Coordinates of C-alpha atoms and ligand atoms in Angstrom, one line a residue:
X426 CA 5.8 -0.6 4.0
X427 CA 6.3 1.1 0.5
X428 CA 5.1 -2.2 -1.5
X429 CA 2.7 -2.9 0.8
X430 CA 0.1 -0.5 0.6
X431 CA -2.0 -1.5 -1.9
X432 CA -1.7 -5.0 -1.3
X433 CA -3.2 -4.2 2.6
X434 CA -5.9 -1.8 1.0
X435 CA -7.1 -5.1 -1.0
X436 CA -7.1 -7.2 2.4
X437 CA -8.8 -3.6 3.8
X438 CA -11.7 -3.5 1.3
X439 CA -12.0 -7.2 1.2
X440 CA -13.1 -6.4 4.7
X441 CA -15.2 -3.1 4.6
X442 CA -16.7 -5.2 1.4
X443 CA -18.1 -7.7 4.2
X444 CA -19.1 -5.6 6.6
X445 CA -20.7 -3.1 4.4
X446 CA -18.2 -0.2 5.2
X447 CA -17.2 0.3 1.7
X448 CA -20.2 1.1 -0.6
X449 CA -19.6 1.2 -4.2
X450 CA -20.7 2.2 -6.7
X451 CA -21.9 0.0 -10.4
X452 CA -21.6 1.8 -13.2
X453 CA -21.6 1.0 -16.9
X454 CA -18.6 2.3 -19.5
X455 CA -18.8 3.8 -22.7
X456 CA -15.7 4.8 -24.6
X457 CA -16.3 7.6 -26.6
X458 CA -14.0 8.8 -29.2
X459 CA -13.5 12.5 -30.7
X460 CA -11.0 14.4 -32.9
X461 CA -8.6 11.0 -31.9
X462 CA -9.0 11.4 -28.3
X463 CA -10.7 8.7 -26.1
X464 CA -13.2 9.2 -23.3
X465 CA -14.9 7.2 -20.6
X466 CA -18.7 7.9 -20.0
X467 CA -19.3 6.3 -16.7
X468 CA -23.0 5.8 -15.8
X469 CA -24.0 4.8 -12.6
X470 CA -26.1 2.0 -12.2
X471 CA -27.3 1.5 -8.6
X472 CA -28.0 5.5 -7.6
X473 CA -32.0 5.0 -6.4
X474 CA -31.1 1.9 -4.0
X475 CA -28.6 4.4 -2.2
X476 CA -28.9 7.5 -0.3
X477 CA -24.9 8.7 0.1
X478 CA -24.4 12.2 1.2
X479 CA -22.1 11.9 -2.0
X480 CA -25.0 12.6 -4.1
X481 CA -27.6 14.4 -2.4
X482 CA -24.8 17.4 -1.8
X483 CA -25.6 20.3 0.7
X484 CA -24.4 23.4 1.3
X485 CA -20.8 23.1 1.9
X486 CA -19.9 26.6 2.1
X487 CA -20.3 26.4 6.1
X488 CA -16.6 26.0 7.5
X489 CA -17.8 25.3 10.9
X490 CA -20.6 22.8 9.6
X491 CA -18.2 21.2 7.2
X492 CA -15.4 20.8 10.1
X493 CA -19.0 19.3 12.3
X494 CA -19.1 16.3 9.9
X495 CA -16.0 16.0 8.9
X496 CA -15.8 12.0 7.6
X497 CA -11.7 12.2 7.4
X498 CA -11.0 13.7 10.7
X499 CA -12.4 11.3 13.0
X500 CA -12.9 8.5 10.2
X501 CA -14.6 5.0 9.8
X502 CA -12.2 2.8 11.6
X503 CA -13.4 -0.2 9.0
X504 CA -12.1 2.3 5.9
X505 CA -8.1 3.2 7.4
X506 CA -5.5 1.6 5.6
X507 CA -2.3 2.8 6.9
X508 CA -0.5 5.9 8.3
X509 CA 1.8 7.9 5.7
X510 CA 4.4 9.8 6.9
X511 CA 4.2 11.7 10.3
X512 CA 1.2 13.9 8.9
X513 CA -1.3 11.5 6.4
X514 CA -3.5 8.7 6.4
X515 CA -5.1 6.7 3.6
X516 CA -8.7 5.6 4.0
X517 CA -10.4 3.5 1.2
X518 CA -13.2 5.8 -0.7
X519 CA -16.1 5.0 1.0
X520 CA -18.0 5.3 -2.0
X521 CA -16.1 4.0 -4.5
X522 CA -16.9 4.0 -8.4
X523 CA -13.8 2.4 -9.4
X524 CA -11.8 -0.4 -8.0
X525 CA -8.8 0.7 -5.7
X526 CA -9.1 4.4 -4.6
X527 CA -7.4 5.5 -1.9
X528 CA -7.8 8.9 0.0
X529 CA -4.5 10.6 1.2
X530 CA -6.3 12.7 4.0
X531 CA -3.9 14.9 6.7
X532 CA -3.6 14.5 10.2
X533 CA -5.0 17.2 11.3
X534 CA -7.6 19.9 9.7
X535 CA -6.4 21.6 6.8
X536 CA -8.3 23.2 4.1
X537 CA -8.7 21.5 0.8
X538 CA -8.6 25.0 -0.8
X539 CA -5.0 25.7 1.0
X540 CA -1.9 25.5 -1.3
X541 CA -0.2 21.8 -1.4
X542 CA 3.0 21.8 1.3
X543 CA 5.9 20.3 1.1
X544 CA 4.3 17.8 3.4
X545 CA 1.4 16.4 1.1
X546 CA 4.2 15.7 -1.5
X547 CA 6.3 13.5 0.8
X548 CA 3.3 12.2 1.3
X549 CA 2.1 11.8 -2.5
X550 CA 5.6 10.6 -3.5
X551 CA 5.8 7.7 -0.9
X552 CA 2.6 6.5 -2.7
X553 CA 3.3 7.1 -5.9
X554 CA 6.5 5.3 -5.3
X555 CA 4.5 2.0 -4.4
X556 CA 2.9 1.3 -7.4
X557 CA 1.9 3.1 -10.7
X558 CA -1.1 4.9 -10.0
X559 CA -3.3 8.2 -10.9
X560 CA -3.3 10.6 -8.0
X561 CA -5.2 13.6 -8.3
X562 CA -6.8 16.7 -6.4
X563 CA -9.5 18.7 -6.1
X564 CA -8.6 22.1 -5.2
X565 CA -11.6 23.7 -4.2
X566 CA -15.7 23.4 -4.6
X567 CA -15.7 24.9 -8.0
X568 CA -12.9 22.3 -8.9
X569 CA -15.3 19.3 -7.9
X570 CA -14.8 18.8 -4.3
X571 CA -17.3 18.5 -1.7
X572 CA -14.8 17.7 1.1
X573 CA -13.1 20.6 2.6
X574 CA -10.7 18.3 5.0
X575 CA -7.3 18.2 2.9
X576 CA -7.4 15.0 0.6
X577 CA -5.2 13.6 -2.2
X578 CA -7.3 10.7 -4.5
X579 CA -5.3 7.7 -5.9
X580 CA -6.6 4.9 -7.7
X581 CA -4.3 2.6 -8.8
X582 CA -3.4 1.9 -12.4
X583 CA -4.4 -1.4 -14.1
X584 CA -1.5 -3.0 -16.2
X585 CA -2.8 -0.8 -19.4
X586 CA -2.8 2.8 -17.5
X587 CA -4.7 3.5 -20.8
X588 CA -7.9 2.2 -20.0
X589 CA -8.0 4.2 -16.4
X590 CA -6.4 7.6 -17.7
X591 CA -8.2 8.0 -21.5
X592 CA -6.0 11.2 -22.3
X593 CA -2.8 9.4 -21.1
X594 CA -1.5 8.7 -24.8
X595 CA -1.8 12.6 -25.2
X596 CA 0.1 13.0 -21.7
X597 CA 2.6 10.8 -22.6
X598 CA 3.8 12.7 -25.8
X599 CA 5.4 15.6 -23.5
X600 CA 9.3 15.0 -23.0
X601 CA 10.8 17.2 -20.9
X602 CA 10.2 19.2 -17.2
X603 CA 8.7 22.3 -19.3
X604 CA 4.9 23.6 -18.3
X605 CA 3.2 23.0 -22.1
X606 CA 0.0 23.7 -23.0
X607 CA -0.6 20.5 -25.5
X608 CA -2.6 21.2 -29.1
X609 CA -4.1 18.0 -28.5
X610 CA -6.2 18.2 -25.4
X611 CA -9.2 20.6 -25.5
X612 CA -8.8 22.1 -22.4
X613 CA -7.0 25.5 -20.8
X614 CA -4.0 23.3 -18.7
X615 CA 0.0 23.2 -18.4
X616 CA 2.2 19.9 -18.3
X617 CA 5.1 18.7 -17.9
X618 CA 7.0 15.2 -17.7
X619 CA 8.3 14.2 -14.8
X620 CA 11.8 13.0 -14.5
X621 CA 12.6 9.4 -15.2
X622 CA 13.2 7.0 -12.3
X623 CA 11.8 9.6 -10.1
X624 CA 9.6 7.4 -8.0
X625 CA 11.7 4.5 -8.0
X626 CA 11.4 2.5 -4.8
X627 CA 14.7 1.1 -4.0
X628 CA 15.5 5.9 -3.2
X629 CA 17.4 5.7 -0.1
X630 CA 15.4 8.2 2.6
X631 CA 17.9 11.1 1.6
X632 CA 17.0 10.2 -2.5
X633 CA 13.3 9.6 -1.9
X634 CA 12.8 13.4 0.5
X635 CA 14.8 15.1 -3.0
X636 CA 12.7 13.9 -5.3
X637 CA 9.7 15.1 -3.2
X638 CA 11.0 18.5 -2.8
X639 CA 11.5 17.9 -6.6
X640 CA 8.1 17.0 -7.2
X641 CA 6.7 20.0 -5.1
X642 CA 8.9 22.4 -7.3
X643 CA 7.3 20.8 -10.5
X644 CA 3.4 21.7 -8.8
X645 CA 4.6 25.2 -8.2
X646 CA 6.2 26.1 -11.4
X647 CA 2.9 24.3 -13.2
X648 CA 0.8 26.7 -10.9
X649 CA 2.9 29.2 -11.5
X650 CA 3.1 29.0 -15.5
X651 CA -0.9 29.4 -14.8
X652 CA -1.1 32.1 -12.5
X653 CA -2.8 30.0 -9.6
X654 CA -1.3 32.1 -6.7
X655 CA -1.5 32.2 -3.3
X656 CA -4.2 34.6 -2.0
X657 CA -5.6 35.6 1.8
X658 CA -9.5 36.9 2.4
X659 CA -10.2 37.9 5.4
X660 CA -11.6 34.3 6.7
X661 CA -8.5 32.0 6.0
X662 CA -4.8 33.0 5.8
X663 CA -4.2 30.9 2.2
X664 CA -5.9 29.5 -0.3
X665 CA -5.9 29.1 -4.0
X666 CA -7.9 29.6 -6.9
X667 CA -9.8 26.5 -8.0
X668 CA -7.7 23.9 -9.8
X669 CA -7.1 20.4 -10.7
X670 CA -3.7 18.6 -10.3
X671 CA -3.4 14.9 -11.9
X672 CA -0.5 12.7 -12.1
X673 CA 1.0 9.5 -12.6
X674 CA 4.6 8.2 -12.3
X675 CA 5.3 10.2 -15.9
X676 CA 3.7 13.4 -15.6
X677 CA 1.8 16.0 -14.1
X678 CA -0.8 18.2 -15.2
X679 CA -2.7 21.4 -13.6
X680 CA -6.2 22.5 -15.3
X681 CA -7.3 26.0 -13.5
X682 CA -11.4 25.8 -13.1
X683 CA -14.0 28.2 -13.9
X684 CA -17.1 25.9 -12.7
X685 CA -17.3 22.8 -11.3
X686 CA -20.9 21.6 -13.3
X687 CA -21.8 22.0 -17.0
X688 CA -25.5 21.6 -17.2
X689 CA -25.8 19.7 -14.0
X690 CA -23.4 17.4 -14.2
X691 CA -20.4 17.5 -12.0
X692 CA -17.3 17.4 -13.3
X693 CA -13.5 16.6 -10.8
X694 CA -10.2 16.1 -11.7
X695 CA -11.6 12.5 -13.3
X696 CA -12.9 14.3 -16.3
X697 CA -9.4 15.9 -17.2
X698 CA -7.8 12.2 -17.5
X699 CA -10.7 11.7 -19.9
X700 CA -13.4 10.2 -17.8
X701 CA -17.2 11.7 -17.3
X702 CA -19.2 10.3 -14.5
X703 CA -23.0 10.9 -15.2
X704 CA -26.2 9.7 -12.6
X705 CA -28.2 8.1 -15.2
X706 CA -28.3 7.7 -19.5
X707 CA -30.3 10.6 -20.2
X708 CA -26.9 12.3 -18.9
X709 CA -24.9 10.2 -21.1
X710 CA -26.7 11.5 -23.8
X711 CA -26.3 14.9 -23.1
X712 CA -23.0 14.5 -22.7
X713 CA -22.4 13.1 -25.8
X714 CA -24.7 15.7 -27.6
X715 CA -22.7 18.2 -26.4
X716 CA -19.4 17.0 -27.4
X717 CA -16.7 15.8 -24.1
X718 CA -14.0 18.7 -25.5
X719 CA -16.6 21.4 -25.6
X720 CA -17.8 20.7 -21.8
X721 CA -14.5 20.1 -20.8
X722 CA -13.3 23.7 -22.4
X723 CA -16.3 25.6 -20.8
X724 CA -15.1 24.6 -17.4
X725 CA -11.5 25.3 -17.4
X726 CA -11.2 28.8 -18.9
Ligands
B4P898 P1 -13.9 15.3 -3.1 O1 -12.6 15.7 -3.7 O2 -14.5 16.1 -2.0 O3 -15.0 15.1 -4.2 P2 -15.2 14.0 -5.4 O4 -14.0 13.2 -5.6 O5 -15.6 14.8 -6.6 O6 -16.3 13.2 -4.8 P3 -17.7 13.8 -4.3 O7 -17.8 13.4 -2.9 O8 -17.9 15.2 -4.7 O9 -18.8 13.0 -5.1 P4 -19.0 12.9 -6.7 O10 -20.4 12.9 -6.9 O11 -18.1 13.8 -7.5 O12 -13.7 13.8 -2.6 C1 -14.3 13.4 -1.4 C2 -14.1 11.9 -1.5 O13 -14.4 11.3 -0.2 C3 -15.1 11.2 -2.4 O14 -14.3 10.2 -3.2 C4 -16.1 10.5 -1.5 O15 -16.6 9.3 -2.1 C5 -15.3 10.2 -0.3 N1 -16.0 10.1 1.0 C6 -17.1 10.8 1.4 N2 -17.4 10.4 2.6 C7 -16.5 9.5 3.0 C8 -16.3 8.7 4.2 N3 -17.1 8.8 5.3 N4 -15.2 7.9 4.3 C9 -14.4 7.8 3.3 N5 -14.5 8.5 2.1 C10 -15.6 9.3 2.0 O16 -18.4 11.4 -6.9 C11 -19.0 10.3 -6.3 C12 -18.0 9.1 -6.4 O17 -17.7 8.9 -7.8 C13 -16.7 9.4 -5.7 O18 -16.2 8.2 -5.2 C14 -15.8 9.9 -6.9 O19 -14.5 9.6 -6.6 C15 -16.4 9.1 -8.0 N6 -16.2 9.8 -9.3 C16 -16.4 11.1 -9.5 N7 -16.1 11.4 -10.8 C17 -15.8 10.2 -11.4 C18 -15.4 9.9 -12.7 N8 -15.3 10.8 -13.7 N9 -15.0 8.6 -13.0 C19 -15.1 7.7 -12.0 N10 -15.4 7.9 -10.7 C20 -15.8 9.2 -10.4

């Protein structure tokens, strides 16, 4: 099953393609350099011919309207890929900006605000195991997520990891299972490698659940090294403060959110692997005016 998941999300999309399931999304790219770092600027091409609810965002503080039209819970039957694990599912993005991205959605309800279980990373590591790819998360509304149904994003890496992940030459650098904060990138974060061979897919079942329980204790001690703990309000038993986790096959990186817009634009996890999606060029512009490390800063501190 391992090495078959992304070839039955192509035969998947292929599919949803045809039947108009899948609706993605053109958008032209810009590379951007600063102080040695490299950027994508993403502009969308298509936005006026489509009316996703992914764009025209409502109120999603409403638990009980969020859980009403939940699109993971009881999901597009076109968009399922495969079950992972006794407790996920991956369903293709329905609307898709880049090629291949998958969403590692739970079972059953769980908040997307809710600390990461042991679970989600048996989960995560059975994927990431498959093929090199960048996973990443959304922890929260003010971390960029407008789904509040549990959901791990993967998008699989093409054969230069480089020109999906623009910070990955800076993430690449760290050496050892240490949370670092890195000079290099421009934003408040901690790091770490991961350990070599750790998602190798020839694990027996025993050496695949370790290194899960492994990769869980790597998330905690980068929350930890952060101060992202656990907190109750008097709604939900557990949640977290607002964060992004990304990661690939060689490291793993946790930037703590202040706000999840500067000047409009919305910024997710994307942003901290060095790409910026914008809805039209005036955007691009202001992005670029601006400066990518400056926006980038004022929304992690
Ligand atoms: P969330 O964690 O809730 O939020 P998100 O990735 O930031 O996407 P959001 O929905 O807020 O839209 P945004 O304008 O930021 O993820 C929810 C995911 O579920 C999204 O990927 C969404 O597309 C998907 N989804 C919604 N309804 C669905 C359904 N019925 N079935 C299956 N999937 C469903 O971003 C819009 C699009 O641009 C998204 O695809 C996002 O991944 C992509 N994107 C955002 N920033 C990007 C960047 N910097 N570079 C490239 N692509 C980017």
């Amino acid at each position: 099953m391992l090495s078959e998941l992304w070839d039955k999300a192509a035969k998947v999309t292929q599919a949803a393609y045809e039947s108009k399931a899948l609706l993605s999304y053109q958008a032209s790219v810009e590379t951007v350099t600063e102080a040695g770092l490299t950027f994508y600027i993403r502009t969308l091409e298509n936005l006026g011919e489509k009316q996703s609810p992914t764009f025209t965002k409502t109120d999603q503080n409403s638990l009980e309207a969020s859980v009403k039209r939940n699109p993971f819970l009881e999901h597009d039957s076109e968009l399922f890929v495969t079950n992972i694990g006794p407790n996920h599912k991956c369903l293709l993005n329905k609307y898709n900006v880049l090629d291949q991205h998958l969403l590692l959605v739970t079972q059953q309800f769980e908040l997307q605000i809710s600390v990461l279980h042991q679970q989600d990373f048996n989960a995560l590591h059975e994927c990431l195991s498959a093929a090199p790819a960048l996973a990443f998360y959304n922890g929260g509304k003010t971390a960029g997520a407008s789904q509040q149904h549990k959901h791990i994003q993967l998008i699989k890496a093409p054969d230069s990891i480089n020109q999906l992940v623009g910070l990955n030459p800076q993430l690449e650098m760290l050496n050892d299972e240490v949370p670092r904060e890195l000079e290099t990138l421009p934003f408040k974060h901690a790091a770490l490698a991961l350990p070599a061979g750790l998602f190798d897919p020839n694990k027996s079942e025993d050496e695949a659940k370790d290194a899960a329980i492994q990769l869980k204790h790597l998330y905690d001690r980068l929350r930890m090294t952060l101060g992202l703990d656990c907190f109750t309000d008097s709604e939900h038993s557990e949640q977290l403060p607002a964060y992004n986790l990304l990661l690939t096959q060689k490291w793993m990186l946790v930037v703590p959110r202040s706000s999840e817009s500067y000047a409009g634009i919305s910024l997710n996890a994307l942003a901290f692997s060095g790409s910026i999606l914008v809805k039209n060029k005036d955007q691009a512009e202001e992005v670029k005016k601006a400066g990518i490390s400056k926006i980038l800063q004022s929304v992690s501190l």
